Amino acid sequence: MDARRLRIARAVALAWALAGLASPGLAGPFTGDLSVVIGGLPPIGISGGGSGSSAASGVTLPASAFATTAATAPGSPFITRVILTAANGAGAFAGATLHGPMAIRGRARLMNGGVTAFSIPLTLSSTRGVGLGGAPIRLGTSSSAITLSAGTWSAGLVRVTGVGTSGSPRTVSFAGSDQRTPLGAGSLSLVTPMRISHSSLGTLAAFGVLRLTFVPEPAAAVLLLAATALLGLGARRARRLG
């Protein structure tokens, strides 16, 4: 191989190396919001952000990127207001359709006037509850118990079955989406299903909705541009020599 061809080969090799450095975690910083929707009530939203990782192989998020001590939303004639205290745990999502666990720790208070009608823990023992799945959380006596069933997160379609009364149950669905680039930049929406059951309420469908926007790290973006330029230069020179 002559010196000119050797220089081209080295440039192409360097470009692939730079692309390899950039691709695993090109999109790290993120902004977004976490919303909790209970039945037909208005959503409760929590804005947040931080530095995680986003790549074709998966997404990770740090704990407490989204947190609130007393977010509220108006309710219905029976549940007049919802007060939410919550913070996310660390999250890890993978798979062809991104999915995985991320706890939402805290408590939802369902108010009737100025009185707390129900106070529902979102997770128990960091092993089950909202964003984790596992056995349902059951509170109260058999005649007035309230039960929270939950699942993990998904960028696909999730369903809550048995909603309404026992005589006319229905299924409610909610879909996430993944519109990131192959290198992990862009928007991602993950959803987690919940079902709240009580003799007075019937069965309510609820969802956690996590919307994220990942942006490239400046250094990674520079590496990617350099890799792209070197690959283009190598291809043009190879065509001329050929």
PDB file of C-alpha atoms in Angstrom:
ATOM      1  CA  MET A   1       0.000   0.000   0.000  1.00  0.00           C
ATOM      2  CA  ASP A   2       1.436   3.392  -1.018  1.00  0.00           C
ATOM      3  CA  ALA A   3       1.675   6.318   1.434  1.00  0.00           C
ATOM      4  CA  ARG A   4      -1.421   8.066   0.048  1.00  0.00           C
ATOM      5  CA  ARG A   5      -3.645   5.026   0.415  1.00  0.00           C
ATOM      6  CA  LEU A   6      -2.248   4.412   3.880  1.00  0.00           C
ATOM      7  CA  ARG A   7      -3.209   7.947   4.967  1.00  0.00           C
ATOM      8  CA  ILE A   8      -6.752   7.436   3.664  1.00  0.00           C
ATOM      9  CA  ALA A   9      -7.077   4.112   5.482  1.00  0.00           C
ATOM     10  CA  ARG A  10      -5.888   5.702   8.716  1.00  0.00           C
ATOM     11  CA  ALA A  11      -8.368   8.587   8.312  1.00  0.00           C
ATOM     12  CA  VAL A  12     -11.255   6.177   7.786  1.00  0.00           C
ATOM     13  CA  ALA A  13     -10.188   4.093  10.806  1.00  0.00           C
ATOM     14  CA  LEU A  14     -10.031   7.248  12.930  1.00  0.00           C
ATOM     15  CA  ALA A  15     -13.485   8.281  11.763  1.00  0.00           C
ATOM     16  CA  TRP A  16     -14.977   4.946  12.783  1.00  0.00           C
ATOM     17  CA  ALA A  17     -13.217   5.174  16.148  1.00  0.00           C
ATOM     18  CA  LEU A  18     -14.623   8.659  16.739  1.00  0.00           C
ATOM     19  CA  ALA A  19     -18.102   7.507  15.772  1.00  0.00           C
ATOM     20  CA  GLY A  20     -17.763   4.610  18.205  1.00  0.00           C
ATOM     21  CA  LEU A  21     -16.802   7.005  20.992  1.00  0.00           C
ATOM     22  CA  ALA A  22     -19.757   9.265  20.278  1.00  0.00           C
ATOM     23  CA  SER A  23     -22.520   6.721  19.765  1.00  0.00           C
ATOM     24  CA  PRO A  24     -22.895   4.961  23.152  1.00  0.00           C
ATOM     25  CA  GLY A  25     -23.925   8.099  25.027  1.00  0.00           C
ATOM     26  CA  LEU A  26     -24.307  10.921  22.542  1.00  0.00           C
ATOM     27  CA  ALA A  27     -27.511  12.176  24.156  1.00  0.00           C
ATOM     28  CA  GLY A  28     -27.099  12.546  27.911  1.00  0.00           C
ATOM     29  CA  PRO A  29     -28.657  15.793  29.192  1.00  0.00           C
ATOM     30  CA  PHE A  30     -32.466  15.767  29.192  1.00  0.00           C
ATOM     31  CA  THR A  31     -35.483  17.888  30.101  1.00  0.00           C
ATOM     32  CA  GLY A  32     -39.081  16.818  30.419  1.00  0.00           C
ATOM     33  CA  ASP A  33     -42.094  16.324  32.613  1.00  0.00           C
ATOM     34  CA  LEU A  34     -43.699  13.541  34.616  1.00  0.00           C
ATOM     35  CA  SER A  35     -47.514  13.544  34.723  1.00  0.00           C
ATOM     36  CA  VAL A  36     -49.938  11.464  36.761  1.00  0.00           C
ATOM     37  CA  VAL A  37     -53.462  11.075  35.360  1.00  0.00           C
ATOM     38  CA  ILE A  38     -56.146   9.550  37.616  1.00  0.00           C
ATOM     39  CA  GLY A  39     -59.448   8.662  35.980  1.00  0.00           C
ATOM     40  CA  GLY A  40     -60.855  11.623  34.087  1.00  0.00           C
ATOM     41  CA  LEU A  41     -59.237  14.170  36.402  1.00  0.00           C
ATOM     42  CA  PRO A  42     -56.799  16.806  35.058  1.00  0.00           C
ATOM     43  CA  PRO A  43     -53.187  15.585  34.980  1.00  0.00           C
ATOM     44  CA  ILE A  44     -50.712  16.558  37.678  1.00  0.00           C
ATOM     45  CA  GLY A  45     -47.442  17.583  36.031  1.00  0.00           C
ATOM     46  CA  ILE A  46     -43.902  17.741  37.442  1.00  0.00           C
ATOM     47  CA  SER A  47     -41.173  19.404  35.367  1.00  0.00           C
ATOM     48  CA  GLY A  48     -37.587  18.222  35.658  1.00  0.00           C
ATOM     49  CA  GLY A  49     -34.341  17.304  33.959  1.00  0.00           C
ATOM     50  CA  GLY A  50     -30.801  16.167  34.524  1.00  0.00           C
ATOM     51  CA  SER A  51     -28.086  14.051  32.966  1.00  0.00           C
ATOM     52  CA  GLY A  52     -28.736  10.421  32.061  1.00  0.00           C
ATOM     53  CA  SER A  53     -27.829   8.317  29.054  1.00  0.00           C
ATOM     54  CA  SER A  54     -29.666   7.666  25.817  1.00  0.00           C
ATOM     55  CA  ALA A  55     -28.510   5.330  23.065  1.00  0.00           C
ATOM     56  CA  ALA A  56     -29.924   2.698  20.750  1.00  0.00           C
ATOM     57  CA  SER A  57     -29.248   0.058  23.420  1.00  0.00           C
ATOM     58  CA  GLY A  58     -31.231   1.792  26.159  1.00  0.00           C
ATOM     59  CA  VAL A  59     -31.906   4.755  28.426  1.00  0.00           C
ATOM     60  CA  THR A  60     -30.986   5.418  32.051  1.00  0.00           C
ATOM     61  CA  LEU A  61     -32.260   8.204  34.317  1.00  0.00           C
ATOM     62  CA  PRO A  62     -31.052   9.395  37.722  1.00  0.00           C
ATOM     63  CA  ALA A  63     -33.236   9.403  40.836  1.00  0.00           C
ATOM     64  CA  SER A  64     -35.148  12.570  41.811  1.00  0.00           C
ATOM     65  CA  ALA A  65     -34.939  14.148  38.356  1.00  0.00           C
ATOM     66  CA  PHE A  66     -38.691  14.748  38.801  1.00  0.00           C
ATOM     67  CA  ALA A  67     -39.917  15.616  42.287  1.00  0.00           C
ATOM     68  CA  THR A  68     -42.711  17.544  44.016  1.00  0.00           C
ATOM     69  CA  THR A  69     -43.877  17.977  47.605  1.00  0.00           C
ATOM     70  CA  ALA A  70     -47.479  19.075  47.040  1.00  0.00           C
ATOM     71  CA  ALA A  71     -48.582  19.245  43.388  1.00  0.00           C
ATOM     72  CA  THR A  72     -52.366  19.568  43.085  1.00  0.00           C
ATOM     73  CA  ALA A  73     -55.132  19.133  40.536  1.00  0.00           C
ATOM     74  CA  PRO A  74     -58.871  19.826  40.780  1.00  0.00           C
ATOM     75  CA  GLY A  75     -61.168  16.841  41.000  1.00  0.00           C
ATOM     76  CA  SER A  76     -64.771  15.719  40.628  1.00  0.00           C
ATOM     77  CA  PRO A  77     -67.755  16.159  42.991  1.00  0.00           C
ATOM     78  CA  PHE A  78     -66.588  13.158  45.075  1.00  0.00           C
ATOM     79  CA  ILE A  79     -62.790  13.588  44.764  1.00  0.00           C
ATOM     80  CA  THR A  80     -62.586  17.374  44.912  1.00  0.00           C
ATOM     81  CA  ARG A  81     -58.804  17.599  44.750  1.00  0.00           C
ATOM     82  CA  VAL A  82     -55.718  15.397  44.362  1.00  0.00           C
ATOM     83  CA  ILE A  83     -52.489  16.269  46.207  1.00  0.00           C
ATOM     84  CA  LEU A  84     -49.365  14.478  45.040  1.00  0.00           C
ATOM     85  CA  THR A  85     -46.016  14.123  46.799  1.00  0.00           C
ATOM     86  CA  ALA A  86     -43.657  12.184  44.544  1.00  0.00           C
ATOM     87  CA  ALA A  87     -40.110  11.641  43.283  1.00  0.00           C
ATOM     88  CA  ASN A  88     -38.788   9.179  40.752  1.00  0.00           C
ATOM     89  CA  GLY A  89     -36.244   6.495  41.547  1.00  0.00           C
ATOM     90  CA  ALA A  90     -33.413   5.618  39.176  1.00  0.00           C
ATOM     91  CA  GLY A  91     -34.701   4.193  35.892  1.00  0.00           C
ATOM     92  CA  ALA A  92     -33.308   1.792  33.298  1.00  0.00           C
ATOM     93  CA  PHE A  93     -35.144   1.020  30.055  1.00  0.00           C
ATOM     94  CA  ALA A  94     -34.067  -1.353  27.274  1.00  0.00           C
ATOM     95  CA  GLY A  95     -35.405  -3.592  24.523  1.00  0.00           C
ATOM     96  CA  ALA A  96     -36.647  -3.162  20.961  1.00  0.00           C
ATOM     97  CA  THR A  97     -39.581  -1.251  22.473  1.00  0.00           C
ATOM     98  CA  LEU A  98     -38.031   0.472  25.470  1.00  0.00           C
ATOM     99  CA  HIS A  99     -39.403  -0.826  28.768  1.00  0.00           C
ATOM    100  CA  GLY A 100     -38.294  -1.307  32.352  1.00  0.00           C
ATOM    101  CA  PRO A 101     -38.763  -0.298  35.995  1.00  0.00           C
ATOM    102  CA  MET A 102     -38.577   3.131  37.590  1.00  0.00           C
ATOM    103  CA  ALA A 103     -40.266   3.674  40.943  1.00  0.00           C
ATOM    104  CA  ILE A 104     -42.404   6.712  41.669  1.00  0.00           C
ATOM    105  CA  ARG A 105     -42.047   7.098  45.419  1.00  0.00           C
ATOM    106  CA  GLY A 106     -44.451   9.177  47.481  1.00  0.00           C
ATOM    107  CA  ARG A 107     -48.159   9.435  48.183  1.00  0.00           C
ATOM    108  CA  ALA A 108     -51.381  10.547  46.489  1.00  0.00           C
ATOM    109  CA  ARG A 109     -54.048  12.126  48.691  1.00  0.00           C
ATOM    110  CA  LEU A 110     -57.584  12.056  47.298  1.00  0.00           C
ATOM    111  CA  MET A 111     -59.475  14.894  48.979  1.00  0.00           C
ATOM    112  CA  ASN A 112     -63.209  15.255  49.685  1.00  0.00           C
ATOM    113  CA  GLY A 113     -63.582  18.917  50.566  1.00  0.00           C
ATOM    114  CA  GLY A 114     -60.960  19.652  53.215  1.00  0.00           C
ATOM    115  CA  VAL A 115     -60.771  16.013  54.336  1.00  0.00           C
ATOM    116  CA  THR A 116     -58.389  13.339  53.066  1.00  0.00           C
ATOM    117  CA  ALA A 117     -60.705  10.609  51.814  1.00  0.00           C
ATOM    118  CA  PHE A 118     -57.860   8.309  50.741  1.00  0.00           C
ATOM    119  CA  SER A 119     -54.092   8.486  51.181  1.00  0.00           C
ATOM    120  CA  ILE A 120     -52.416   6.044  48.824  1.00  0.00           C
ATOM    121  CA  PRO A 121     -48.690   5.160  48.969  1.00  0.00           C
ATOM    122  CA  LEU A 122     -47.323   4.948  45.433  1.00  0.00           C
ATOM    123  CA  THR A 123     -44.736   2.279  46.274  1.00  0.00           C
ATOM    124  CA  LEU A 124     -44.025  -0.040  49.205  1.00  0.00           C
ATOM    125  CA  SER A 125     -40.595  -1.286  50.323  1.00  0.00           C
ATOM    126  CA  SER A 126     -39.103  -0.143  46.989  1.00  0.00           C
ATOM    127  CA  THR A 127     -40.255  -3.472  45.549  1.00  0.00           C
ATOM    128  CA  ARG A 128     -43.793  -2.908  44.259  1.00  0.00           C
ATOM    129  CA  GLY A 129     -46.105  -0.158  43.174  1.00  0.00           C
ATOM    130  CA  VAL A 130     -46.134   2.592  40.559  1.00  0.00           C
ATOM    131  CA  GLY A 131     -43.439   2.015  37.950  1.00  0.00           C
ATOM    132  CA  LEU A 132     -42.346  -1.273  39.527  1.00  0.00           C
ATOM    133  CA  GLY A 133     -45.332  -3.610  39.173  1.00  0.00           C
ATOM    134  CA  GLY A 134     -45.523  -6.493  41.621  1.00  0.00           C
ATOM    135  CA  ALA A 135     -48.315  -7.372  44.041  1.00  0.00           C
ATOM    136  CA  PRO A 136     -51.109  -4.776  44.461  1.00  0.00           C
ATOM    137  CA  ILE A 137     -50.984  -2.318  47.362  1.00  0.00           C
ATOM    138  CA  ARG A 138     -54.084  -2.791  49.517  1.00  0.00           C
ATOM    139  CA  LEU A 139     -55.201  -0.419  52.279  1.00  0.00           C
ATOM    140  CA  GLY A 140     -58.092  -0.522  54.774  1.00  0.00           C
ATOM    141  CA  THR A 141     -60.550  -3.170  55.874  1.00  0.00           C
ATOM    142  CA  SER A 142     -62.338  -5.574  53.559  1.00  0.00           C
ATOM    143  CA  SER A 143     -65.493  -3.449  53.410  1.00  0.00           C
ATOM    144  CA  SER A 144     -63.714  -0.174  52.562  1.00  0.00           C
ATOM    145  CA  ALA A 145     -60.357  -1.284  51.165  1.00  0.00           C
ATOM    146  CA  ILE A 146     -58.700   0.628  48.359  1.00  0.00           C
ATOM    147  CA  THR A 147     -56.338  -1.249  46.057  1.00  0.00           C
ATOM    148  CA  LEU A 148     -53.618   0.132  43.782  1.00  0.00           C
ATOM    149  CA  SER A 149     -52.331  -2.171  41.042  1.00  0.00           C
ATOM    150  CA  ALA A 150     -49.472  -0.952  38.843  1.00  0.00           C
ATOM    151  CA  GLY A 151     -46.975  -1.953  36.164  1.00  0.00           C
ATOM    152  CA  THR A 152     -43.585  -0.967  34.785  1.00  0.00           C
ATOM    153  CA  TRP A 153     -42.824   1.615  32.077  1.00  0.00           C
ATOM    154  CA  SER A 154     -43.038   1.168  28.315  1.00  0.00           C
ATOM    155  CA  ALA A 155     -42.636   3.238  25.158  1.00  0.00           C
ATOM    156  CA  GLY A 156     -45.352   1.038  23.622  1.00  0.00           C
ATOM    157  CA  LEU A 157     -49.063   0.579  24.321  1.00  0.00           C
ATOM    158  CA  VAL A 158     -50.202  -0.200  27.886  1.00  0.00           C
ATOM    159  CA  ARG A 159     -53.711  -1.206  28.999  1.00  0.00           C
ATOM    160  CA  VAL A 160     -55.786  -1.090  32.170  1.00  0.00           C
ATOM    161  CA  THR A 161     -58.567  -3.695  32.215  1.00  0.00           C
ATOM    162  CA  GLY A 162     -61.714  -3.984  34.328  1.00  0.00           C
ATOM    163  CA  VAL A 163     -62.315  -0.219  34.504  1.00  0.00           C
ATOM    164  CA  GLY A 164     -65.726   1.020  35.686  1.00  0.00           C
ATOM    165  CA  THR A 165     -68.250  -1.148  37.514  1.00  0.00           C
ATOM    166  CA  SER A 166     -68.369  -4.935  37.610  1.00  0.00           C
ATOM    167  CA  GLY A 167     -71.477  -4.913  35.427  1.00  0.00           C
ATOM    168  CA  SER A 168     -69.873  -3.026  32.539  1.00  0.00           C
ATOM    169  CA  PRO A 169     -66.075  -3.222  32.724  1.00  0.00           C
ATOM    170  CA  ARG A 170     -63.991  -1.693  29.948  1.00  0.00           C
ATOM    171  CA  THR A 171     -60.332  -1.422  28.929  1.00  0.00           C
ATOM    172  CA  VAL A 172     -58.466   1.891  28.763  1.00  0.00           C
ATOM    173  CA  SER A 173     -55.223   2.232  26.764  1.00  0.00           C
ATOM    174  CA  PHE A 174     -52.379   4.740  26.602  1.00  0.00           C
ATOM    175  CA  ALA A 175     -49.426   4.704  24.181  1.00  0.00           C
ATOM    176  CA  GLY A 176     -45.876   5.927  24.554  1.00  0.00           C
ATOM    177  CA  SER A 177     -43.541   6.757  21.671  1.00  0.00           C
ATOM    178  CA  ASP A 178     -39.837   6.774  20.783  1.00  0.00           C
ATOM    179  CA  GLN A 179     -38.800   9.424  18.263  1.00  0.00           C
ATOM    180  CA  ARG A 180     -35.088   9.517  19.077  1.00  0.00           C
ATOM    181  CA  THR A 181     -32.356   9.334  16.459  1.00  0.00           C
ATOM    182  CA  PRO A 182     -30.162   6.188  16.237  1.00  0.00           C
ATOM    183  CA  LEU A 183     -27.659   7.991  18.468  1.00  0.00           C
ATOM    184  CA  GLY A 184     -30.257   8.686  21.174  1.00  0.00           C
ATOM    185  CA  ALA A 185     -31.113  12.365  20.660  1.00  0.00           C
ATOM    186  CA  GLY A 186     -34.734  13.498  20.419  1.00  0.00           C
ATOM    187  CA  SER A 187     -38.012  12.863  22.207  1.00  0.00           C
ATOM    188  CA  LEU A 188     -39.152   9.821  24.179  1.00  0.00           C
ATOM    189  CA  SER A 189     -42.475   9.155  25.919  1.00  0.00           C
ATOM    190  CA  LEU A 190     -42.874   6.310  28.429  1.00  0.00           C
ATOM    191  CA  VAL A 191     -46.116   5.278  30.147  1.00  0.00           C
ATOM    192  CA  THR A 192     -46.956   3.108  33.131  1.00  0.00           C
ATOM    193  CA  PRO A 193     -50.456   1.761  33.923  1.00  0.00           C
ATOM    194  CA  MET A 194     -52.288   1.915  37.273  1.00  0.00           C
ATOM    195  CA  ARG A 195     -55.666   0.693  38.476  1.00  0.00           C
ATOM    196  CA  ILE A 196     -57.360   2.063  41.605  1.00  0.00           C
ATOM    197  CA  SER A 197     -60.290   0.046  42.997  1.00  0.00           C
ATOM    198  CA  HIS A 198     -62.705   0.884  45.819  1.00  0.00           C
ATOM    199  CA  SER A 199     -66.334   0.010  46.583  1.00  0.00           C
ATOM    200  CA  SER A 200     -67.360   3.708  46.398  1.00  0.00           C
ATOM    201  CA  LEU A 201     -65.177   4.639  43.421  1.00  0.00           C
ATOM    202  CA  GLY A 202     -65.500   1.529  41.313  1.00  0.00           C
ATOM    203  CA  THR A 203     -62.324   0.911  39.346  1.00  0.00           C
ATOM    204  CA  LEU A 204     -60.396   3.867  37.944  1.00  0.00           C
ATOM    205  CA  ALA A 205     -57.731   3.754  35.258  1.00  0.00           C
ATOM    206  CA  ALA A 206     -54.640   5.855  35.978  1.00  0.00           C
ATOM    207  CA  PHE A 207     -51.377   6.406  34.126  1.00  0.00           C
ATOM    208  CA  GLY A 208     -47.946   7.836  34.730  1.00  0.00           C
ATOM    209  CA  VAL A 209     -46.626   9.621  31.638  1.00  0.00           C
ATOM    210  CA  LEU A 210     -42.937  10.514  31.326  1.00  0.00           C
ATOM    211  CA  ARG A 211     -41.974  12.802  28.430  1.00  0.00           C
ATOM    212  CA  LEU A 212     -38.261  13.351  27.800  1.00  0.00           C
ATOM    213  CA  THR A 213     -36.157  15.313  25.317  1.00  0.00           C
ATOM    214  CA  PHE A 214     -32.495  14.320  25.024  1.00  0.00           C
ATOM    215  CA  VAL A 215     -29.931  16.726  23.564  1.00  0.00           C
ATOM    216  CA  PRO A 216     -26.370  15.894  22.464  1.00  0.00           C
ATOM    217  CA  GLU A 217     -23.439  16.604  24.747  1.00  0.00           C
ATOM    218  CA  PRO A 218     -21.361  19.347  23.022  1.00  0.00           C
ATOM    219  CA  ALA A 219     -18.173  17.245  23.058  1.00  0.00           C
ATOM    220  CA  ALA A 220     -19.971  14.222  21.624  1.00  0.00           C
ATOM    221  CA  ALA A 221     -21.538  16.341  18.902  1.00  0.00           C
ATOM    222  CA  VAL A 222     -18.089  17.623  17.884  1.00  0.00           C
ATOM    223  CA  LEU A 223     -16.763  14.044  17.724  1.00  0.00           C
ATOM    224  CA  LEU A 224     -19.690  12.982  15.586  1.00  0.00           C
ATOM    225  CA  LEU A 225     -19.197  15.874  13.150  1.00  0.00           C
ATOM    226  CA  ALA A 226     -15.478  15.082  12.924  1.00  0.00           C
ATOM    227  CA  ALA A 227     -16.200  11.414  12.270  1.00  0.00           C
ATOM    228  CA  THR A 228     -18.733  12.267   9.569  1.00  0.00           C
ATOM    229  CA  ALA A 229     -16.321  14.674   7.839  1.00  0.00           C
ATOM    230  CA  LEU A 230     -13.460  12.154   7.881  1.00  0.00           C
ATOM    231  CA  LEU A 231     -15.654   9.376   6.541  1.00  0.00           C
ATOM    232  CA  GLY A 232     -16.810  11.647   3.700  1.00  0.00           C
ATOM    233  CA  LEU A 233     -13.224  12.683   2.906  1.00  0.00           C
ATOM    234  CA  GLY A 234     -12.034   9.083   2.862  1.00  0.00           C
ATOM    235  CA  ALA A 235     -14.885   8.000   0.585  1.00  0.00           C
ATOM    236  CA  ARG A 236     -14.212  10.804  -1.929  1.00  0.00           C
ATOM    237  CA  ARG A 237     -10.483  10.063  -2.083  1.00  0.00           C
ATOM    238  CA  ALA A 238     -11.103   6.344  -2.435  1.00  0.00           C
ATOM    239  CA  ARG A 239     -13.406   7.014  -5.419  1.00  0.00           C
ATOM    240  CA  ARG A 240     -10.782   9.194  -7.099  1.00  0.00           C
ATOM    241  CA  LEU A 241      -8.045   6.593  -6.589  1.00  0.00           C
ATOM    242  CA  GLY A 242     -10.295   3.853  -7.820  1.00  0.00           C
TER     243      GLY A 242
END
